[in-house]
XYZ file of C-alpha atoms in Angstrom:
676
model
C 47.558 6.994 -19.679
C 48.908 5.506 -16.485
C 47.395 6.967 -13.365
C 49.940 8.789 -11.200
C 50.546 7.734 -7.636
C 49.280 10.716 -5.597
C 52.264 10.372 -3.262
C 54.801 10.566 -6.093
C 56.236 13.777 -7.417
C 53.821 15.790 -9.518
C 55.276 18.770 -11.338
C 51.809 20.255 -11.713
C 51.626 20.816 -7.947
C 54.683 23.077 -8.095
C 53.235 25.117 -10.933
C 49.893 25.459 -9.156
C 51.652 26.819 -6.085
C 53.677 29.259 -8.194
C 50.476 30.682 -9.705
C 49.548 32.040 -6.278
C 52.584 34.369 -6.499
C 51.408 35.961 -9.784
C 49.497 38.883 -8.137
C 52.715 39.871 -6.380
C 54.948 39.757 -9.467
C 56.414 43.246 -8.823
C 57.698 42.380 -5.353
C 58.808 38.994 -6.694
C 60.750 40.683 -9.513
C 62.509 43.008 -7.052
C 63.516 39.992 -4.963
C 64.819 38.101 -8.002
C 66.801 41.151 -9.209
C 68.269 41.403 -5.721
C 69.252 37.744 -6.110
C 71.094 38.582 -9.333
C 72.803 41.461 -7.526
C 73.949 38.981 -4.882
C 75.468 36.816 -7.608
C 77.097 39.810 -9.333
C 78.661 41.162 -6.144
C 79.892 37.678 -5.244
C 81.475 37.272 -8.677
C 83.098 40.716 -8.389
C 84.482 39.785 -4.970
C 85.994 36.606 -6.379
C 87.582 38.555 -9.226
C 89.345 40.733 -6.658
C 90.875 37.830 -4.752
C 93.911 37.437 -7.066
C 94.689 41.131 -6.636
C 94.429 40.842 -2.862
C 96.684 37.823 -2.776
C 99.031 39.383 -5.338
C 99.764 42.153 -2.895
C 100.933 39.549 -0.407
C 102.431 36.895 -2.644
C 103.891 38.395 -5.816
C 106.596 40.956 -6.590
C 107.750 41.919 -10.063
C 110.990 39.948 -9.460
C 109.590 37.209 -7.233
C 110.777 33.623 -7.267
C 107.371 32.289 -8.188
C 107.294 34.384 -11.337
C 110.796 33.261 -12.370
C 109.892 29.633 -11.650
C 106.876 29.875 -13.897
C 108.826 31.604 -16.685
C 111.656 29.071 -16.448
C 109.178 26.216 -16.672
C 107.509 27.792 -19.740
C 110.917 28.292 -21.453
C 111.945 24.709 -20.672
C 108.668 23.356 -22.116
C 109.076 25.526 -25.228
C 112.653 24.295 -25.805
C 111.629 20.666 -25.303
C 108.883 20.953 -27.920
C 111.231 22.557 -30.522
C 113.113 20.259 -32.917
C 115.942 22.366 -34.385
C 118.352 24.791 -32.747
C 116.772 27.634 -34.714
C 113.315 26.779 -33.409
C 114.671 26.492 -29.850
C 116.294 29.930 -30.104
C 113.092 31.472 -31.492
C 111.035 29.902 -28.672
C 113.403 31.283 -26.016
C 113.298 34.799 -27.569
C 109.495 34.683 -27.655
C 109.256 33.759 -24.000
C 111.801 36.409 -22.982
C 109.817 39.252 -24.638
C 108.644 41.738 -22.029
C 104.893 41.307 -21.535
C 102.602 44.260 -21.638
C 102.057 45.772 -18.243
C 105.195 44.172 -16.823
C 104.383 45.542 -13.392
C 101.707 43.598 -11.525
C 100.249 46.837 -10.155
C 100.237 48.306 -13.645
C 98.178 45.337 -14.812
C 95.649 45.896 -12.002
C 95.384 49.611 -12.835
C 94.726 48.750 -16.486
C 91.903 46.443 -15.335
C 90.362 49.358 -13.427
C 90.540 51.547 -16.530
C 88.831 48.862 -18.632
C 86.056 48.570 -16.065
C 85.493 52.356 -16.092
C 85.300 52.417 -19.892
C 82.981 49.421 -19.872
C 80.480 51.404 -17.789
C 80.822 54.480 -20.000
C 83.015 56.517 -17.642
C 85.481 58.083 -20.086
C 86.209 61.401 -18.375
C 88.015 59.772 -15.453
C 91.438 58.163 -15.936
C 93.448 55.939 -13.635
C 97.110 55.773 -14.747
C 100.137 53.856 -13.452
C 103.245 56.095 -13.549
C 106.618 55.022 -12.091
C 105.219 53.209 -9.070
C 102.375 55.682 -8.455
C 98.689 55.530 -9.310
C 97.293 58.795 -10.654
C 93.558 59.549 -10.739
C 92.781 62.464 -13.075
C 90.617 64.031 -15.777
C 91.697 65.993 -18.848
C 91.825 69.216 -16.822
C 92.968 68.201 -13.358
C 94.785 65.573 -11.315
C 92.757 64.610 -8.239
C 94.845 61.972 -6.523
C 98.367 60.557 -6.616
C 99.372 57.823 -4.230
C 102.202 55.293 -4.118
C 101.224 51.860 -5.466
C 104.491 49.928 -5.825
C 107.788 49.998 -3.986
C 111.199 50.077 -5.636
C 111.426 46.304 -5.012
C 108.229 45.826 -7.049
C 105.988 45.062 -4.099
C 102.451 46.521 -3.781
C 102.258 49.313 -1.169
C 99.863 49.087 1.763
C 97.929 52.116 0.462
C 97.188 50.476 -2.870
C 96.483 47.164 -1.167
C 93.961 49.023 1.072
C 92.045 50.197 -1.991
C 91.370 46.588 -2.964
C 90.401 45.733 0.610
C 87.930 48.660 0.771
C 86.470 47.735 -2.634
C 86.118 44.136 -1.455
C 84.274 45.280 1.693
C 81.962 47.496 -0.372
C 81.131 44.618 -2.716
C 80.483 42.379 0.276
C 78.243 45.046 1.857
C 76.351 45.316 -1.447
C 75.886 41.546 -1.391
C 74.469 41.648 2.156
C 72.090 44.525 1.331
C 70.889 42.608 -1.731
C 70.485 39.489 0.453
C 68.298 41.466 2.871
C 66.133 42.808 0.030
C 65.866 39.333 -1.503
C 64.847 37.726 1.788
C 62.394 40.461 2.728
C 60.632 40.531 -0.653
C 60.435 36.763 -0.937
C 59.262 36.241 2.647
C 56.629 38.943 2.085
C 55.440 37.198 -1.078
C 55.477 33.881 0.787
C 53.244 35.190 3.560
C 50.827 36.743 1.055
C 50.662 33.512 -0.954
C 49.856 31.460 2.143
C 47.252 33.998 3.301
C 45.566 33.734 -0.110
C 45.642 29.945 0.078
C 44.120 30.003 3.558
C 41.295 32.256 2.354
C 40.745 30.119 -0.735
C 40.391 26.849 1.171
C 38.034 28.519 3.665
C 35.849 29.843 0.823
C 35.987 26.432 -0.853
C 34.927 24.608 2.298
C 32.192 27.048 3.226
C 30.681 26.699 -0.269
C 30.656 22.896 -0.240
C 27.270 21.212 -0.072
C 25.640 19.927 3.087
C 26.250 16.358 1.890
C 29.996 17.069 1.864
C 29.961 17.738 5.596
C 27.941 14.576 6.099
C 30.831 12.583 4.642
C 33.863 14.494 5.938
C 35.313 14.470 9.435
C 35.380 18.028 10.813
C 38.637 17.323 12.658
C 40.248 16.297 9.363
C 39.073 19.520 7.733
C 40.438 21.600 10.605
C 43.787 19.795 10.255
C 43.936 20.638 6.557
C 43.124 24.283 7.221
C 45.636 24.633 10.063
C 48.419 22.055 10.081
C 48.680 21.516 6.315
C 48.517 25.250 5.567
C 51.025 25.838 8.379
C 53.423 23.361 6.741
C 53.037 25.129 3.405
C 53.493 28.489 5.145
C 56.794 27.567 6.823
C 58.043 25.992 3.604
C 56.974 28.688 1.148
C 58.465 31.449 3.310
C 61.901 29.789 3.028
C 61.577 28.203 -0.394
C 60.754 31.343 -2.388
C 63.652 33.275 -0.803
C 66.295 30.548 -0.970
C 65.202 29.074 -4.292
C 65.764 32.439 -6.014
C 69.007 33.243 -4.179
C 70.919 29.953 -3.899
C 71.064 29.013 -7.613
C 72.342 32.497 -8.498
C 75.031 32.321 -5.788
C 76.054 28.844 -6.938
C 76.230 30.025 -10.571
C 78.358 33.022 -9.531
C 80.739 30.698 -7.687
C 80.864 28.304 -10.640
C 81.546 31.179 -13.069
C 84.362 32.413 -10.825
C 85.935 28.935 -10.791
C 85.744 28.648 -14.589
C 87.198 32.143 -15.019
C 90.065 31.317 -12.659
C 90.748 28.102 -14.592
C 90.895 30.031 -17.865
C 93.227 32.632 -16.311
C 95.550 29.955 -14.996
C 95.327 28.005 -18.234
C 94.008 24.791 -16.681
C 90.618 23.089 -17.103
C 91.554 20.177 -14.878
C 91.099 22.054 -11.597
C 87.553 23.354 -12.359
C 86.665 19.890 -13.672
C 87.636 18.276 -10.364
C 85.487 20.783 -8.473
C 82.468 20.352 -10.768
C 82.575 16.571 -10.458
C 81.717 17.051 -6.786
C 78.569 19.106 -7.495
C 76.469 16.284 -9.019
C 77.651 13.999 -6.232
C 76.390 16.564 -3.695
C 72.946 16.399 -5.324
C 72.737 12.602 -4.951
C 71.411 12.807 -1.335
C 68.684 15.202 -2.543
C 67.557 12.723 -5.184
C 67.743 9.673 -2.926
C 66.040 11.186 0.116
C 63.748 13.815 -1.438
C 60.850 11.609 -2.495
C 61.144 9.506 0.634
C 60.759 12.642 2.764
C 57.636 13.656 0.839
C 56.015 10.252 1.351
C 56.782 10.238 5.066
C 55.547 13.796 5.600
C 52.348 13.002 3.736
C 51.721 10.174 6.214
C 52.590 12.486 9.091
C 49.974 15.038 7.960
C 47.407 12.258 7.800
C 48.484 11.269 11.313
C 48.097 14.747 12.795
C 44.679 14.983 11.119
C 43.655 11.880 13.079
C 44.945 13.549 16.267
C 42.875 16.687 15.553
C 39.874 14.511 14.779
C 40.139 12.650 18.107
C 40.431 15.947 20.009
C 37.427 17.443 18.189
C 35.254 14.386 18.820
C 36.127 14.132 22.513
C 35.792 17.843 23.295
C 32.455 18.205 21.483
C 31.146 15.075 23.208
C 32.695 15.756 26.595
C 29.380 15.321 28.435
C 29.056 11.764 27.124
C 32.677 11.027 28.068
C 32.021 12.304 31.588
C 28.688 10.524 31.916
C 30.165 7.129 31.004
C 33.437 7.777 32.867
C 35.575 6.916 29.821
C 38.269 9.561 30.325
C 40.986 6.930 30.723
C 39.909 5.023 27.616
C 39.796 8.208 25.540
C 43.228 9.204 26.879
C 44.655 5.852 25.747
C 43.045 6.172 22.297
C 44.439 9.680 21.936
C 47.865 8.535 23.142
C 47.909 5.791 20.490
C 47.065 8.262 17.695
C 49.546 10.813 19.015
C 52.400 8.295 19.318
C 51.717 6.989 15.808
C 52.020 10.547 14.503
C 55.250 11.170 16.465
C 56.842 7.994 15.051
C 56.038 9.133 11.518
C 57.509 12.590 12.151
C 60.667 11.071 13.659
C 61.132 9.015 10.487
C 60.825 12.183 8.410
C 63.272 14.054 10.669
C 65.752 11.173 10.429
C 65.706 11.325 6.626
C 65.787 15.131 6.622
C 68.764 15.389 8.994
C 70.691 12.794 6.998
C 70.871 15.132 3.983
C 73.212 17.696 5.494
C 75.905 15.260 6.816
C 75.947 13.407 3.498
C 76.401 16.636 1.563
C 79.106 17.829 3.961
C 81.023 14.561 3.622
C 80.887 14.715 -0.170
C 81.885 18.399 -0.200
C 84.870 17.894 2.120
C 86.037 14.878 0.121
C 85.892 16.813 -3.164
C 87.742 19.770 -1.606
C 90.535 17.541 -0.311
C 90.945 15.875 -3.702
C 91.173 19.349 -5.215
C 93.853 20.430 -2.693
C 95.926 17.281 -3.263
C 95.887 17.787 -7.016
C 96.669 21.513 -6.691
C 99.610 20.733 -4.394
C 100.976 18.193 -6.871
C 100.743 20.776 -9.694
C 102.359 23.548 -7.596
C 99.444 25.904 -8.188
C 100.207 29.471 -6.935
C 98.360 30.690 -3.845
C 96.498 33.446 -5.735
C 95.158 31.022 -8.374
C 94.332 28.461 -5.706
C 92.456 31.078 -3.652
C 90.586 32.315 -6.705
C 89.254 28.790 -7.385
C 88.909 27.449 -3.864
C 87.247 30.493 -2.233
C 84.179 30.329 -4.535
C 83.886 26.607 -3.820
C 83.992 27.202 -0.070
C 81.454 30.021 -0.336
C 79.258 27.862 -2.583
C 78.969 25.324 0.225
C 76.412 27.419 2.149
C 73.997 28.010 -0.791
C 74.333 24.335 -1.739
C 73.476 23.400 1.840
C 70.569 25.880 1.823
C 69.431 24.347 -1.446
C 69.330 20.982 0.324
C 67.042 22.564 2.923
C 64.966 24.001 0.083
C 64.582 20.496 -1.322
C 63.397 19.256 2.076
C 61.004 22.180 2.488
C 59.669 21.599 -1.020
C 58.970 17.936 -0.310
C 57.252 18.863 2.961
C 55.170 21.566 1.316
C 54.320 19.286 -1.623
C 53.070 16.613 0.779
C 50.811 19.241 2.386
C 49.934 20.800 -0.988
C 48.752 17.412 -2.306
C 46.194 17.292 0.515
C 45.377 20.998 0.069
C 44.602 20.611 -3.636
C 42.483 17.529 -2.949
C 40.083 19.865 -1.141
C 40.421 22.680 -3.697
C 39.673 20.256 -6.553
C 36.685 18.808 -4.747
C 33.490 20.594 -5.713
C 30.209 19.414 -4.223
C 28.629 22.866 -4.107
C 25.138 23.433 -5.469
C 25.627 24.906 -8.950
C 23.877 28.100 -9.951
C 23.001 28.529 -13.619
C 24.940 31.119 -15.584
C 22.179 33.747 -15.735
C 19.771 32.882 -12.906
C 16.279 34.337 -12.723
C 15.656 36.855 -9.922
C 13.269 35.912 -7.120
C 12.381 39.059 -5.182
C 8.872 38.203 -3.928
C 6.794 35.164 -2.988
C 3.225 35.465 -4.259
C 1.626 32.057 -4.825
C 2.922 28.663 -3.711
C 5.755 26.147 -3.314
C 5.215 23.005 -5.397
C 6.906 19.591 -5.308
C 6.293 17.612 -8.517
C 7.276 13.943 -8.495
C 10.491 14.715 -6.567
C 13.044 11.938 -6.050
C 16.248 12.257 -4.070
C 19.021 9.709 -3.617
C 22.040 9.897 -1.351
C 25.005 7.606 -2.066
C 22.775 5.418 -4.287
C 20.231 5.118 -1.454
C 16.795 6.514 -2.314
C 15.577 8.907 0.393
C 12.519 10.427 -1.344
C 10.445 8.663 -3.977
C 7.871 10.531 -6.071
C 6.960 13.310 -3.620
C 4.204 15.644 -4.868
C 2.446 18.368 -2.807
C 1.798 22.132 -2.660
C 2.371 24.725 0.070
C 0.066 27.698 -0.713
C 1.184 31.136 0.421
C 0.170 31.889 4.021
C -0.507 28.252 4.901
C 1.139 25.969 7.455
C 2.140 22.555 6.113
C 3.570 20.021 8.531
C 5.308 16.733 7.844
C 5.434 13.800 10.270
C 6.874 10.329 10.123
C 9.436 7.991 11.691
C 13.132 8.860 11.915
C 14.874 8.485 8.558
C 11.699 8.771 6.535
C 12.914 11.898 4.659
C 11.313 14.802 6.561
C 14.483 16.901 6.911
C 15.459 16.133 3.312
C 12.290 17.860 2.064
C 13.180 20.985 4.077
C 16.753 20.927 2.706
C 15.427 20.664 -0.853
C 13.166 23.708 -0.378
C 16.184 25.767 0.735
C 18.246 24.106 -2.011
C 20.910 22.762 0.302
C 20.735 19.802 -2.087
C 19.358 19.373 -5.596
C 16.706 16.740 -6.201
C 17.723 13.731 -8.289
C 14.618 14.008 -10.483
C 11.347 15.941 -10.564
C 10.847 19.664 -9.944
C 10.605 22.039 -6.992
C 8.856 25.254 -7.978
C 8.380 28.593 -6.226
C 5.744 30.711 -7.969
C 6.192 28.459 -10.986
C 9.971 28.961 -11.152
C 12.254 25.963 -10.760
C 14.560 26.553 -7.776
C 17.478 25.405 -9.984
C 16.841 28.370 -12.290
C 16.633 31.139 -9.693
C 19.395 33.003 -7.884
C 20.567 31.077 -4.807
C 21.066 34.359 -2.932
C 17.473 35.433 -3.693
C 16.132 32.009 -2.715
C 17.940 31.932 0.629
C 16.852 35.510 1.312
C 13.233 34.311 1.065
C 13.704 31.531 3.627
C 14.210 31.524 7.371
C 15.148 28.393 9.326
C 14.590 27.587 12.990
C 16.135 24.205 13.724
C 15.760 21.786 16.586
C 19.368 22.421 17.606
C 19.859 26.179 17.884
C 23.297 27.054 16.483
C 24.868 30.170 17.986
C 28.326 31.609 17.369
C 30.904 32.714 19.906
C 29.817 36.322 19.573
C 27.536 38.713 21.430
C 23.807 38.004 21.772
C 23.067 41.085 19.623
C 25.390 39.869 16.851
C 23.827 36.407 16.954
C 20.341 37.895 16.528
C 21.490 40.104 13.626
C 23.558 37.349 11.990
C 21.335 37.222 8.892
C 20.870 40.999 8.808
C 24.140 42.653 9.942
C 22.892 46.149 9.024
C 20.046 45.961 11.584
C 19.815 48.734 14.194
C 19.787 48.048 17.929
C 16.108 49.012 18.062
C 15.278 46.363 15.441
C 17.308 43.753 17.339
C 15.489 44.519 20.606
C 12.092 44.404 18.871
C 12.910 40.962 17.399
C 14.076 39.759 20.832
C 10.802 40.913 22.419
C 8.792 39.118 19.745
C 10.788 35.961 20.495
C 10.241 36.273 24.287
C 14.012 36.705 24.673
C 14.330 40.350 25.784
C 13.475 39.719 29.430
C 16.141 37.076 30.135
C 18.738 39.164 28.251
C 18.288 42.269 30.416
C 17.003 40.913 33.783
C 20.497 40.496 35.265
C 21.135 36.834 34.468
C 23.518 38.078 31.803
C 25.213 41.187 33.248
C 26.401 42.515 29.879
C 22.925 42.268 28.359
C 22.958 42.239 24.563
C 26.779 42.420 24.614
C 27.046 39.107 26.481
C 29.146 36.549 24.617
C 27.140 33.415 23.851
C 30.225 31.180 23.988
C 31.089 28.380 21.590
C 27.825 26.922 20.255
C 26.052 29.107 22.845
C 27.266 27.068 25.857
C 26.764 30.066 28.211
C 23.016 30.024 27.534
C 20.340 27.479 28.393
C 18.540 25.453 25.733
C 15.417 27.610 25.873
C 17.445 30.817 25.708
C 19.337 29.596 22.657
C 16.082 28.644 20.918
C 14.521 32.051 21.540
C 17.631 33.857 20.218
C 17.453 31.607 17.148
C 13.785 32.567 16.682
C 14.647 36.263 17.153
C 17.190 35.856 14.365
C 14.445 34.543 12.046
C 12.007 37.307 13.089
C 14.590 40.024 12.394
C 15.262 38.709 8.907
C 11.478 38.661 8.289
C 11.417 35.981 5.561
C 8.138 35.168 3.747
C 8.885 31.413 3.961
C 9.729 29.752 7.254
C 11.099 26.251 7.837
C 10.655 24.920 11.368
C 12.402 21.806 12.585
C 10.505 21.147 15.844
C 12.185 23.631 18.154
C 10.445 22.618 21.395
C 10.985 18.864 21.557
C 13.931 19.029 23.970
C 12.563 21.698 26.336
C 10.768 21.624 29.669
C 7.073 22.545 29.827
C 7.449 26.165 30.965
C 10.223 26.931 28.475
C 8.308 25.098 25.744
C 5.347 27.425 26.245
C 7.584 30.522 25.945
C 9.254 29.143 22.815
C 5.909 28.091 21.308
C 4.514 31.597 21.881
C 7.586 32.984 20.122
C 7.059 30.543 17.254
C 3.452 31.662 16.941
C 4.716 35.238 16.579
C 7.207 34.301 13.866
C 4.656 32.106 12.024
C 2.057 34.878 11.771
C 1.344 35.845 8.161
C 4.091 33.597 6.839
C 4.201 30.425 4.764
C 5.439 27.686 7.068
C 6.858 24.225 6.443
C 7.133 22.468 9.803
C 8.900 19.213 10.648
C 6.890 17.840 13.567
C 8.175 15.586 16.316
C 5.523 16.489 18.889
C 2.187 16.039 17.160
C 0.515 18.401 19.636
C 2.302 21.326 17.998
C 0.726 20.771 14.555
C -2.953 20.239 15.382
C -3.798 23.564 13.745
C -1.711 23.020 10.576
C -3.585 23.558 7.295
C -2.149 20.326 5.916
C -0.259 17.428 7.476
C 1.867 15.084 5.328
C 2.637 11.626 6.680
C 5.946 10.323 5.237
C 7.114 6.724 5.403
C 10.089 5.252 3.497
C 10.377 8.379 1.373
C 6.734 8.407 0.213
C 3.665 10.394 1.228
C 1.293 7.789 2.643
C -1.361 10.200 3.995
C -2.279 13.854 3.697
C -4.944 16.130 5.247
C -5.594 18.205 8.359
C -5.563 16.772 11.871
C -9.269 15.941 12.054
C -9.348 14.356 8.572
C -6.376 12.128 9.302
C -7.752 11.032 12.671
C -11.043 10.169 10.962
C -9.212 8.008 8.408
C -7.802 5.868 11.203
C -4.605 5.317 9.296
C -0.922 5.840 9.987
C -1.328 9.317 11.466
C -3.868 8.046 14.012
C -1.460 5.264 14.961
C 1.278 7.845 15.555
C -1.095 9.948 17.693
C -2.203 6.924 19.703
C 1.415 5.901 20.279
C 2.472 9.401 21.354
C -0.524 10.243 23.539
C -1.345 6.864 25.110
């Protein structure tokens, strides 16, 4: 099977988007029914046009009627061969038709409509120029309908005008209901999509974020979803309304052609419809391709902004503001050029369709003029065509919106279809307590075909402190990530109390583990909420106790932060110093009270005084817990029960501080280098 070009049209994308509307099928059904009501009221309005024009144009003895009858008699005589046949044809044409009066014919139509809807008790009768509305028992209304000259009275003509207005009002009410329901469904669909992509991204593995640009992800969650949002809101409403309106107009044209006895006029009008669709076909796919490139371009713009703003201190330090401005300007201008191309193609649709529509209408008028078509028949066919122009034009916009949304949806579904999350087995084992030890058994881990860990085997007994040291890139952080199951090992086993971490509940496993990293990550929320992040049900007393244990309570309430525990930390905690952020991070771990603690050297970037405060806090959190510590400063792990020396993904030495110094191996070299 030939692989599809991702930029090309894919019907499956449309169907996937439609599935998001399924939970809102009731509101969707109401909107679609309103769309049918629009079409029905339009069709009814068109059916009334001949009656409206008849009141102006025709009389029972009008010239137009005699011209038509004379023409029919002449054609009948011409087609007859013998004098007898000619005489019979003339007699047949001269027979008085049923409902000779035009008004009488209209009244009979009203009666048929009433009977069609099961209203038999009410009768509308034409009687000597008057219209009588009555039941079997009583006459309710008598009003003049036709003058002595055979012309429709203004009173009767007003009835048709009022009915036409009521039908038109019904159409507008139905249009409002259709738009409201469909826009509501559109907003709900997009909200669901936004939540889905957020859940999908937040559940991706840590390795996913190592490969993806955060600015690109933000662009897909904001700009791409925004494009789908603006498109879906219009597409669902117009896509359900416009085809029904166009069908109603087409049905009215066909009906008028049948009434007039000519198929040529509707045929001329319908030839123009496929021609109107040609611009949609020619430009539709091109628009989708261009918009797809434009979304990639704006993602680059977001990415540049994210990189520069998060690294603003480096930009300032190296005085590269001008260079970054030029780089951003290049990306921004490239995006603008792509959007302009898309706009050019999009705006070309409407003029092309207008030109084709006007040309077809003029051809229709020329032919109608040559055939001497009566005004009422002409209006009955031409009015639907003129009113069909707007839904056809809206349908062109729908096509553009669809191509835009499909370009964004392609990128959206790329993320939705991407699954790098750590998989939990179908019926995982519970892990409610930690009683014995953590064991690594011949663990290997590879990342993008590059081996990070190779045959790692060691134990962390309950209540012990195990530290790992080694050069940058040796695999220290990878071991910590494997314990917390941020990744799965390529081969080997990681056991907690004899249970493979792949077999236990991820929620239970993470509940057992607390992490204090080198870079304290805080959210733009209050200090209290940051401390209780892993335990949102914690009371204020518990939060304060954890802060005291972490040596954080004093700086929170001593006036440096006037709002105390309600002080906002700012994005990534920028309102707090490095030491303050670390102590809040430690308070977070203390409050959660996990039996297993992972420490990624939290004091390496601090000054001496702050380091002592943070180290005291760490000692509090380490008490009576099982600790796995990644050590950068060797002075902080002198008292560890076991120290693992990692190099190139392998354990090259193991023992406590004194044993490793006595060996005079790699650990001693690291100590000599650090303390010389």
